[in-house]
Coordinates of N, CA and C and ligand atoms in Angstrom, one line a residue:
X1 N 131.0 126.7 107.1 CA 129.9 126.4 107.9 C 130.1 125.1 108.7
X2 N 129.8 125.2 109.7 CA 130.2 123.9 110.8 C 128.9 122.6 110.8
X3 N 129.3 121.6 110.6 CA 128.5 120.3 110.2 C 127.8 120.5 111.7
X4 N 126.1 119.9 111.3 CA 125.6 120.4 112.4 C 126.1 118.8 113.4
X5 N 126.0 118.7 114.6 CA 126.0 117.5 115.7 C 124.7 116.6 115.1
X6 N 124.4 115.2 115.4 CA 123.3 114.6 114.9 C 122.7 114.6 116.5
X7 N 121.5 114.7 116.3 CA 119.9 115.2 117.3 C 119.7 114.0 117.6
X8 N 120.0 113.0 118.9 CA 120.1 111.5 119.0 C 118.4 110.8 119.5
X9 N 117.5 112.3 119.7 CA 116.3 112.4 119.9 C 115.1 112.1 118.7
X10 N 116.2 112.7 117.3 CA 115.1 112.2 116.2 C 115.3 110.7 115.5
X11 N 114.2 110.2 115.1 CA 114.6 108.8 114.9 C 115.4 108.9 113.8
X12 N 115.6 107.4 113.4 CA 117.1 107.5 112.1 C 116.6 107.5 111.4
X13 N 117.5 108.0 110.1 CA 116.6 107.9 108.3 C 117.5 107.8 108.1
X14 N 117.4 107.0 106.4 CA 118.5 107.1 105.3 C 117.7 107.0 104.4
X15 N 117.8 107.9 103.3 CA 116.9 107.9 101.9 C 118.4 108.5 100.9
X16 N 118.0 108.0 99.5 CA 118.8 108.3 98.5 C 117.7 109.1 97.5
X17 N 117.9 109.7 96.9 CA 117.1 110.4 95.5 C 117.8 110.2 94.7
X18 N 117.3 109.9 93.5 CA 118.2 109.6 92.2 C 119.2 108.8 92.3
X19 N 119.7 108.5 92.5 CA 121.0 108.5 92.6 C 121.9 107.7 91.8
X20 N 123.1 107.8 91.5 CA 123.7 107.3 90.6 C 125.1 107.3 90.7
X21 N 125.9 105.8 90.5 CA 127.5 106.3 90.9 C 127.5 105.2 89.3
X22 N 128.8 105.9 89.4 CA 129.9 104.8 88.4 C 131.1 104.7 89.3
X23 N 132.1 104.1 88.2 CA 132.8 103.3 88.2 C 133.9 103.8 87.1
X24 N 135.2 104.5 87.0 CA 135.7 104.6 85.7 C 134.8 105.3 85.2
X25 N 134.6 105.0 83.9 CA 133.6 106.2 82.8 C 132.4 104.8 82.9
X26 N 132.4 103.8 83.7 CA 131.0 102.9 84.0 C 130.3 103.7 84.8
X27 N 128.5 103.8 84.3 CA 127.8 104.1 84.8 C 127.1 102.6 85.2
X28 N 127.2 102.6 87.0 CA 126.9 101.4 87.3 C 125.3 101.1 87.1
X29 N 124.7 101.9 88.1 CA 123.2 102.2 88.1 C 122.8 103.9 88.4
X30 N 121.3 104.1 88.0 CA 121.2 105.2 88.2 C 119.7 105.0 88.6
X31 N 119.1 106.3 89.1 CA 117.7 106.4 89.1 C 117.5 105.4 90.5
X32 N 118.2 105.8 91.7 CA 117.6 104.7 92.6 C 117.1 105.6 93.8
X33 N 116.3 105.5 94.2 CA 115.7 106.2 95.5 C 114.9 105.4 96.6
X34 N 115.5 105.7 97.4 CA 114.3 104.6 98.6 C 114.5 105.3 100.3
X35 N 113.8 105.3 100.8 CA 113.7 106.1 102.1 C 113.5 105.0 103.2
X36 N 113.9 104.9 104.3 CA 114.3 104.3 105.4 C 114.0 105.1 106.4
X37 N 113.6 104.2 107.0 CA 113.2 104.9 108.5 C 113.2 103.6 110.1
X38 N 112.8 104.3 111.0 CA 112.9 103.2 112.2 C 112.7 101.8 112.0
X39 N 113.4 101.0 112.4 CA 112.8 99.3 112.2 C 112.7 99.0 110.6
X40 N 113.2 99.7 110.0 CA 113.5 99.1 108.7 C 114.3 98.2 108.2
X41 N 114.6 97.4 107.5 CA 115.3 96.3 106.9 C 116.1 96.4 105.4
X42 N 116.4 96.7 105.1 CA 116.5 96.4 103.1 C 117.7 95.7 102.8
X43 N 117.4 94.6 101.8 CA 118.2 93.4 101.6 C 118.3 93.9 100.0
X44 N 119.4 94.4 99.5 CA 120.0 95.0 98.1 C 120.6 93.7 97.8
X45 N 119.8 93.1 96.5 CA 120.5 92.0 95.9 C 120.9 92.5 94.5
X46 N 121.9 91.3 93.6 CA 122.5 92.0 92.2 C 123.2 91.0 92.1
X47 N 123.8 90.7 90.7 CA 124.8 89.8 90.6 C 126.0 90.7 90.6
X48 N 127.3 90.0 90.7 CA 128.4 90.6 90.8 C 128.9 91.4 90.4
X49 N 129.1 92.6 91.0 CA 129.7 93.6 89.8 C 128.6 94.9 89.7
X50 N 127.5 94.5 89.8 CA 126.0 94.8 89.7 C 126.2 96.6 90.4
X51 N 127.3 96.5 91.3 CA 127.5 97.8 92.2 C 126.7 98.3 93.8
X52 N 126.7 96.8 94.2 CA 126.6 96.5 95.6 C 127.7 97.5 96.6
X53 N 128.4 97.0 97.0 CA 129.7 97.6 97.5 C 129.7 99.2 97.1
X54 N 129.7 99.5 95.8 CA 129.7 101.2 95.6 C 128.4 101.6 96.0
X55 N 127.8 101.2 96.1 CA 126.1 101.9 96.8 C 126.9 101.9 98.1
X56 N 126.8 100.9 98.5 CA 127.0 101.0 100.2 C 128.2 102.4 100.5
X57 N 128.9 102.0 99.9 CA 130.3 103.1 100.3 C 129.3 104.7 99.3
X58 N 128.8 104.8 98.7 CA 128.2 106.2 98.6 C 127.3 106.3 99.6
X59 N 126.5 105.2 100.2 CA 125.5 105.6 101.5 C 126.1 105.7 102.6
X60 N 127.2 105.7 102.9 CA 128.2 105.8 104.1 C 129.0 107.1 103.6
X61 N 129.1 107.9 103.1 CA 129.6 108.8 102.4 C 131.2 108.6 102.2
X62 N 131.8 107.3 101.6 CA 133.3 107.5 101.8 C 133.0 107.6 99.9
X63 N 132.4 108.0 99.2 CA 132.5 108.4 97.8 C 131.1 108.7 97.5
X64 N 131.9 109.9 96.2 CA 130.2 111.0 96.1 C 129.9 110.7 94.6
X65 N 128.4 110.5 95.0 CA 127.9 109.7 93.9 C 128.0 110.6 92.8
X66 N 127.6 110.1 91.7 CA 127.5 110.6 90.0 C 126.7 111.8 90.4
X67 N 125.6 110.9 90.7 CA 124.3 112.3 90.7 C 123.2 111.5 91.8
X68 N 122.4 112.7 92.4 CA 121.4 112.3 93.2 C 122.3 112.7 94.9
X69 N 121.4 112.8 95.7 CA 121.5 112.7 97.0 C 121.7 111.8 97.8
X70 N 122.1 111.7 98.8 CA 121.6 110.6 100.1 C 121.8 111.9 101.4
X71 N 120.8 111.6 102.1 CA 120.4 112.3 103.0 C 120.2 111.6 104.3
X72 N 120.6 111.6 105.7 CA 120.4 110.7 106.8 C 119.9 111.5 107.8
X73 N 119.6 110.9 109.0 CA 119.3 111.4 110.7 C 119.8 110.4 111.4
X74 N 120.8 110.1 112.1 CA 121.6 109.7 112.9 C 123.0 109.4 112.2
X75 N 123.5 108.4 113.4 CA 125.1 107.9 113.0 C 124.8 107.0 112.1
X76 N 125.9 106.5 111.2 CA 125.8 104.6 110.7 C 127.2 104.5 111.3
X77 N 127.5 103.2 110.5 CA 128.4 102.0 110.3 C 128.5 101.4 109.3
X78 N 129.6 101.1 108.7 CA 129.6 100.1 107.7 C 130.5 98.9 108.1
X79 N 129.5 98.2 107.5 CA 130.6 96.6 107.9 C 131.0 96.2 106.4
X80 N 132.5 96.2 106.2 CA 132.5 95.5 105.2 C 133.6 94.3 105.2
X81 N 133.9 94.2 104.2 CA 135.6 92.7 103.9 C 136.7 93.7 105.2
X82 N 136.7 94.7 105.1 CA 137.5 95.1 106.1 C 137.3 96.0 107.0
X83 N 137.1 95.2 108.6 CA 137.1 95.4 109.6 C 137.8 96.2 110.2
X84 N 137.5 97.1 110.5 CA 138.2 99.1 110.8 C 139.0 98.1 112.4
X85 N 139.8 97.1 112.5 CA 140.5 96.6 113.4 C 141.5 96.3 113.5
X86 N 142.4 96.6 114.3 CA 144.1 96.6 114.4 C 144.5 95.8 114.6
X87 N 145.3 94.8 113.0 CA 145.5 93.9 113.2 C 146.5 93.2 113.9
X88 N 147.4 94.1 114.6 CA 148.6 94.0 115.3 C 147.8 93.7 117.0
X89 N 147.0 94.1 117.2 CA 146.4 94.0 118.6 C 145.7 92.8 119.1
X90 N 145.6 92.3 120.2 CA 144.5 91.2 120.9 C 143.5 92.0 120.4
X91 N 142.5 91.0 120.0 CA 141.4 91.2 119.4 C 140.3 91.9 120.5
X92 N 140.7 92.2 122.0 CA 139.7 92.4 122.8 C 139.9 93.6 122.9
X93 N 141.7 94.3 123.0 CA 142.6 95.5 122.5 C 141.7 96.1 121.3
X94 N 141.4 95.9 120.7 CA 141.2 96.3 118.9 C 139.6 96.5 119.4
X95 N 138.9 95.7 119.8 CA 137.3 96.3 120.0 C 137.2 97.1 121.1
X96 N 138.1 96.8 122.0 CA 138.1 98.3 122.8 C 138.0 99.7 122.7
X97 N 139.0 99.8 121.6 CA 139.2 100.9 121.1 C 138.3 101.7 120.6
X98 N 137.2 100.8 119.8 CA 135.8 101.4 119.5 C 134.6 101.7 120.1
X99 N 134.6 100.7 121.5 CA 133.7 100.9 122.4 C 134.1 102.6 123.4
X100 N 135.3 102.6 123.5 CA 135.7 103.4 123.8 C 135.8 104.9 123.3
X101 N 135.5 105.1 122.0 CA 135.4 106.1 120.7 C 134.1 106.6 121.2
X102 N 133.2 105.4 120.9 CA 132.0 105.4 121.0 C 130.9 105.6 122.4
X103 N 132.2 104.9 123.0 CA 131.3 104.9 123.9 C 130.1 104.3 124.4
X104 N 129.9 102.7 123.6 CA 129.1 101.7 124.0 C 129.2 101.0 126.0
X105 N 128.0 100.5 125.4 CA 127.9 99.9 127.2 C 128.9 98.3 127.1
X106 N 128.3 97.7 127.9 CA 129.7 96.3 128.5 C 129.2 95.6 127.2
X107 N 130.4 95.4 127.0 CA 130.8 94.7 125.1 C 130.0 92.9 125.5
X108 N 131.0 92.1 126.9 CA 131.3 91.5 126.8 C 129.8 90.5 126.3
X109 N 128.4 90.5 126.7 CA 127.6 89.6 126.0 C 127.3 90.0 124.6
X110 N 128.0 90.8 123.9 CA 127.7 91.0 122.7 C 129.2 89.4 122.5
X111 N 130.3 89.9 122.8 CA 131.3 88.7 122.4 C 130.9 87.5 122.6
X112 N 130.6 87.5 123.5 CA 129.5 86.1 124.2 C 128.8 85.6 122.9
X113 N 127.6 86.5 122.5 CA 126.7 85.8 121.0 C 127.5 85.5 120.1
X114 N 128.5 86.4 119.9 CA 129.2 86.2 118.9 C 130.4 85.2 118.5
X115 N 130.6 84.3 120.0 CA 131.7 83.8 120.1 C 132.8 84.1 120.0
X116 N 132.9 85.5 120.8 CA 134.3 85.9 120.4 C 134.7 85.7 122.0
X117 N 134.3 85.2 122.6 CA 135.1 85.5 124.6 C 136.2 84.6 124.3
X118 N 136.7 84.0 123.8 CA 137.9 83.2 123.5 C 138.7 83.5 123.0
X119 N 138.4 84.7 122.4 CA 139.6 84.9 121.0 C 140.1 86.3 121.3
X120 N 139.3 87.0 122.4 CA 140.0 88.1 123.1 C 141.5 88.3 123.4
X121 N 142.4 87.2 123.2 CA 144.0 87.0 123.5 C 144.8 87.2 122.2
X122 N 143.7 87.1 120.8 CA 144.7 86.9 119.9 C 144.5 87.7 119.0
X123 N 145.9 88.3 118.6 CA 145.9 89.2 117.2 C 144.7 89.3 116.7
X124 N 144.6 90.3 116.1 CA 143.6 90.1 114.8 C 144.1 89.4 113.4
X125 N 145.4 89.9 113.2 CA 145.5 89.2 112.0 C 145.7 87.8 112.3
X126 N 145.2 87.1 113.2 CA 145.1 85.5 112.9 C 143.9 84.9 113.1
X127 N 142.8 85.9 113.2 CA 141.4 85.2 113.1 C 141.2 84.4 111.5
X128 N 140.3 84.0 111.6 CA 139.8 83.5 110.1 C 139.0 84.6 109.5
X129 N 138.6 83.7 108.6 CA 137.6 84.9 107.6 C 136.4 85.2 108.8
X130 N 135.7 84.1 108.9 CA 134.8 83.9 109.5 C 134.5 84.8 111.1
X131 N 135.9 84.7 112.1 CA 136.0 85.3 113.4 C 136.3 86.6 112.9
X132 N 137.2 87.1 111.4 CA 136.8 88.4 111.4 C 135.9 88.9 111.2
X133 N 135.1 88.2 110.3 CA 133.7 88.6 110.2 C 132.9 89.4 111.3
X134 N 132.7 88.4 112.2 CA 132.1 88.6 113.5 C 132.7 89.5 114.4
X135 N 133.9 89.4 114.3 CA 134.8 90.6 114.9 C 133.9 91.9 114.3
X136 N 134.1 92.4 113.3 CA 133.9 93.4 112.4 C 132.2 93.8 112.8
X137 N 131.4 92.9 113.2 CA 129.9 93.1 113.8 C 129.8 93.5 115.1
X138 N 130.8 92.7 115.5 CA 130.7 93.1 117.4 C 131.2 94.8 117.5
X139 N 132.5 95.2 117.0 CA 132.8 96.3 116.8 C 132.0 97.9 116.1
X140 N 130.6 96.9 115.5 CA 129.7 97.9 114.9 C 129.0 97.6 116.1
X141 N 128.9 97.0 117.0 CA 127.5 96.8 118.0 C 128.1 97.9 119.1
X142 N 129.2 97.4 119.3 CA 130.0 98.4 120.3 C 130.0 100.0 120.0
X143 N 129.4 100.5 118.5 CA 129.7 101.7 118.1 C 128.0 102.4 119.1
X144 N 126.9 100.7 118.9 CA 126.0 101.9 119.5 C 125.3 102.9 118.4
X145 N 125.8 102.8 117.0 CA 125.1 103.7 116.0 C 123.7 103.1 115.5
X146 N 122.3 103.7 115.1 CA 121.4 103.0 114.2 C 121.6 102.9 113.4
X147 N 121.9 103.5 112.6 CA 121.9 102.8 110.7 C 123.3 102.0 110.5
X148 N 122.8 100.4 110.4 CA 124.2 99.5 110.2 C 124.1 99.2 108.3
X149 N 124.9 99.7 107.6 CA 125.2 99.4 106.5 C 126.2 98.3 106.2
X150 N 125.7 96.9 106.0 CA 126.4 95.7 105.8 C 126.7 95.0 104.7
X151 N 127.7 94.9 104.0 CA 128.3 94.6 103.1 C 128.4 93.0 102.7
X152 N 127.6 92.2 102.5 CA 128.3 90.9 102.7 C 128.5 89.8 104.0
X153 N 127.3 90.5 105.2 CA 127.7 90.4 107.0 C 127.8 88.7 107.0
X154 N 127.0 88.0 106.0 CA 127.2 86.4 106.2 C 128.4 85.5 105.5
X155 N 128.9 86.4 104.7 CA 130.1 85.5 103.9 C 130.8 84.9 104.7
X156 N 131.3 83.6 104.7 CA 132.4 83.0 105.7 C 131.8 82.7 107.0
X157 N 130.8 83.1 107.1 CA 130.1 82.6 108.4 C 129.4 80.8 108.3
X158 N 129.7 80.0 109.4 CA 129.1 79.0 110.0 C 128.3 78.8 109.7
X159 N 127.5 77.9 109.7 CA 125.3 77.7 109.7 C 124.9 78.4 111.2
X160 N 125.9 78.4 112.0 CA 125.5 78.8 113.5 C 125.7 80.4 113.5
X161 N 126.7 80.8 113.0 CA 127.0 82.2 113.0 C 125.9 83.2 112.1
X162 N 125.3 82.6 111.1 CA 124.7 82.8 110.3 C 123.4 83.3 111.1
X163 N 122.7 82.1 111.3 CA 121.9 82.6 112.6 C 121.5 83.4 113.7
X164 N 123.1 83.7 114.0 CA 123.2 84.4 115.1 C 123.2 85.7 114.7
X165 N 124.1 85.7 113.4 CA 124.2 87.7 112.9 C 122.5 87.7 112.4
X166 N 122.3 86.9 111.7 CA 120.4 87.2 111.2 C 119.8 87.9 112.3
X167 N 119.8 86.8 113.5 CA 118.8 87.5 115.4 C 119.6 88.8 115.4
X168 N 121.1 88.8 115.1 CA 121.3 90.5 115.8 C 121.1 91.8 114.9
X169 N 120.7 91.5 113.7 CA 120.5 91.9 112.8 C 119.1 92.3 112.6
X170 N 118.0 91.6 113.5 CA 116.5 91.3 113.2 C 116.3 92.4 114.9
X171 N 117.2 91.7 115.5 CA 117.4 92.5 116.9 C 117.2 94.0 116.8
X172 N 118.5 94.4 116.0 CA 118.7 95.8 116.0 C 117.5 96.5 115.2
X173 N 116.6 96.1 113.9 CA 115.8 96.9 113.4 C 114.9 97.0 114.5
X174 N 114.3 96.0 115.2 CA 113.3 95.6 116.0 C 113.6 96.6 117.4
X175 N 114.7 96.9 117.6 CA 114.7 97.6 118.5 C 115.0 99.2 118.4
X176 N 114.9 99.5 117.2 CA 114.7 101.0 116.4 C 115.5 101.3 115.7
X177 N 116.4 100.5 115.6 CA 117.7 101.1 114.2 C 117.1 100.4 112.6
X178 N 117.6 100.7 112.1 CA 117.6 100.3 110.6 C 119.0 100.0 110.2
X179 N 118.6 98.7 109.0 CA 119.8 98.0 108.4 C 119.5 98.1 106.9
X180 N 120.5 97.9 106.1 CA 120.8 98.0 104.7 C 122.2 96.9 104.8
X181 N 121.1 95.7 103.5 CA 122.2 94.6 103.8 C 122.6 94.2 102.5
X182 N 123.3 94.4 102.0 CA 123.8 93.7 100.5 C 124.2 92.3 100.8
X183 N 123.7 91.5 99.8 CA 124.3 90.2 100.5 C 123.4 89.1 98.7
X184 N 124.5 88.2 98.9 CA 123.8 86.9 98.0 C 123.1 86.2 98.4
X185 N 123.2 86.0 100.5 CA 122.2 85.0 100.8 C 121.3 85.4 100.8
X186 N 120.4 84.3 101.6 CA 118.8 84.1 101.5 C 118.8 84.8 103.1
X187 N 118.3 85.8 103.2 CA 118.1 86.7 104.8 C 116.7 86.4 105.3
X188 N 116.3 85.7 106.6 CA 115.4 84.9 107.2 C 115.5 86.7 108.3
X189 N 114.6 87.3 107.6 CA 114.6 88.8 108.8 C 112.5 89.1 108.3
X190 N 112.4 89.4 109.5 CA 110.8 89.5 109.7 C 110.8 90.9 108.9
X191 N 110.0 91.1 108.5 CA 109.8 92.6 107.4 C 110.3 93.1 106.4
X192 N 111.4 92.0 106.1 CA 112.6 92.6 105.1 C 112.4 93.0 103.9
X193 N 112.6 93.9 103.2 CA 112.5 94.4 101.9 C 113.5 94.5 101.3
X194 N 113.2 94.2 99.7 CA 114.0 94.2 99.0 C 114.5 94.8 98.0
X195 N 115.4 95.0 97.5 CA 115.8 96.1 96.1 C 116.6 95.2 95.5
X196 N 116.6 95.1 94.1 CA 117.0 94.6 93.6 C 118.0 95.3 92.4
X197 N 119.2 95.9 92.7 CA 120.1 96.9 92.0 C 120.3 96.7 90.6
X198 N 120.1 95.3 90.2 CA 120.0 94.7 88.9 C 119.2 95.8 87.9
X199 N 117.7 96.1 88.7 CA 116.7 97.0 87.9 C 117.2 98.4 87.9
X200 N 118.2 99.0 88.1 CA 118.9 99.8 88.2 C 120.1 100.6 87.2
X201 N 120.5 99.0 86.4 CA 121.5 99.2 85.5 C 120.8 99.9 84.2
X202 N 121.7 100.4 83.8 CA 121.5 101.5 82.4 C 121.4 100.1 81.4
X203 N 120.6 100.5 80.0 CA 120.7 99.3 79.6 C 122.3 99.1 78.8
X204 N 122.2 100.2 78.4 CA 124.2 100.1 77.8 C 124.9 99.1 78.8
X205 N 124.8 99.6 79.6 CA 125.6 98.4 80.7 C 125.3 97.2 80.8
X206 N 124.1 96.5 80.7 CA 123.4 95.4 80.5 C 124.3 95.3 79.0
X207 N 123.8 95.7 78.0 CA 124.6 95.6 76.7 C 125.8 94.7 76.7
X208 N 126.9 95.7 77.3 CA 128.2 95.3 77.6 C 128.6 94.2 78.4
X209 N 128.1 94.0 79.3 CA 128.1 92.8 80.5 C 127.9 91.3 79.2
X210 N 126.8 91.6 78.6 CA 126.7 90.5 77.3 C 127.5 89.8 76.6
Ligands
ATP1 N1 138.5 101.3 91.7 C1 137.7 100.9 90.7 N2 137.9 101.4 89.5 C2 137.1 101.0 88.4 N3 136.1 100.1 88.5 C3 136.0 99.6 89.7 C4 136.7 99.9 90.9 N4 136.3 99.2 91.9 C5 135.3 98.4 91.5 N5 135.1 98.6 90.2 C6 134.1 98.0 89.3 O1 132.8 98.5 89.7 C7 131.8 97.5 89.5 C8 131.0 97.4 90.8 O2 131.8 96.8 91.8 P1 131.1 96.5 93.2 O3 132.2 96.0 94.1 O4 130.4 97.7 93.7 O5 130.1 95.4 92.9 P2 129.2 94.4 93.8 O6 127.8 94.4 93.3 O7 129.5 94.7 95.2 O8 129.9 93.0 93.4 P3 130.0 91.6 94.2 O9 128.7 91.0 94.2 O10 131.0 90.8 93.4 O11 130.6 91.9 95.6 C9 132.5 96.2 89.1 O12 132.4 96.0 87.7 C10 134.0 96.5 89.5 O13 134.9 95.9 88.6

C-alpha cells in the first residue's frame, strides 16, 4: 500500500495514545497521550534520562515505540544535538540544500534573525555549539514544515539567541504550526503547555533511579 501524500489544506496534528517506549529491557515511561493541534505549544520537561529525546525521536517516527500510537496531519522536523548539515560545506552550501529539498521561500532574513549572514563562508564543522545550534533552526525554518519537534533548541545559546529562537518559536505556533519542545529551560512562549514526562515513569523505574 502506498503511504498516502500529506493534504497541506488540513491543519496540523500530532497526538500520541498510550504510548510507551523503552530503552534496553528499560521501560522509560508509559501511558502518555496528548493531542495537538494548530498554534499549539508543549514544553516536555523531566530530569535527565527521564526519556526526553526518546519521545521526540518516537514522535518523529525514527523509532517505534513499545506500545501506543502517534498519529499526525502534516510534515515535521526535528531539531536536535545534530543538525541534518554537511559538515564539510559553507554553511550557506549546507542550508541550501534544504531550502532546496523543500522548497522554502528567500532563507536570507531568516539568517539575518538568526545571525547567521556572516557565517555563510564557513564550514559547518567550525561553527560553535551555539551557531550550530541556530544553524540547525534556520534549516528547519527553510524546511517550511508545521510541526517543529525541538530537542534542547536553547542549549548553548546566548541570552540574545535565546530570545530570538523563543519569538521564532512563539512566531511559528502563532502563525499556525505547532511546536513540541523538550528543554530544561524556563520557555517565556504565550500559551505554552506543559507535560511533565517525570509523571510518566513506571514506578519500578523511579525504584531503580534511587
Ligand atoms: N541506545 C541506547 N540503549 C540503551 N539505553 C539508552 C540508549 N540511548 C539512551 N538510553 C537510555 O535511555 C534513557 C533516556 O534517554 P533520553 O536521552 O531519552 O533522556 P532525556 O530525558 O532526553 O535526557 P537528558 O535530559 O539528559 O537529555 C537514559 O537512561 C539513557 O541512558
Amino acid at each position: 500500500m502506498q503511504a498516502q501524500p500529506p493534504n497541506p489544506s488540513l491543519a496540523p496534528s500530532l497526538a500520541a495514545s498510550n504510548l510507551a517506549c523503552r530503552r534496553g529491557d528499560r521501560l522509560l515511561f508509559r501511558k502518555l497521550s496528548f493531542t495537538l493541534g494548530e498554534g499549539d505549544a508543549l514544553h516536555i520537561t523531566g530530569a535527565n534520562g527521564t526519556g526526553k529525546t526518546t519521545l521526540m525521536r518516537a514522535l518523529a517516527g525514527f523509532t517505534t515505540p513499545f506500545a501506543g500510537e502517534v498519529s499526525r496531519e502534516g510534515e515535521l522536523g526535528l531539531l536536535d544535538e545534530r543538525p541534518a548539515l554537511d559538515p564539510d560545506l559553507p554553511l550557506g552550501k549546507a542550508l541550501g540544500f534544504w531550502n532546496a529539498v523543500d522548497g522554502g521561500g528567500d532563507p536570507s532574513q531568516v539568517y539575518g534573525k538568526l545571525g547567521l549572514s556572516n557565517l555563510l563562508e564557513v564550514p559547518v564543522r567550525y561553527l560553535s555549539t551555539g551557531q550550530r545550534k541556530r544553524a540547525g533552526l534556520a534549516a528547519l525554518m527553510g524546511r517550511s514544515v508545521p510541526i517543529w519537534l525541538l530537542d534542547e533548541p536553547l542549549s548553548g545559546l546566548d541570552t540574545a539567541a535565546i530570545e530570538t529562537v523563543t519569538r521564532l518559536i512563539e512566531g511559528h505556533v502563532k502563525g499556525g504550526g505547532l511546536a513540541l519542545i523538550a528543554s530544561h529551560q524556563r520557555l517565556e512562549i504565550e500559551g505554552l503547555q506543559t507535560l511533565e514526562l517525570g509523571d510518566y515513569v513506571p514506578a519500578r523505574a523511579v525504584e531503580e533511579e534511587e
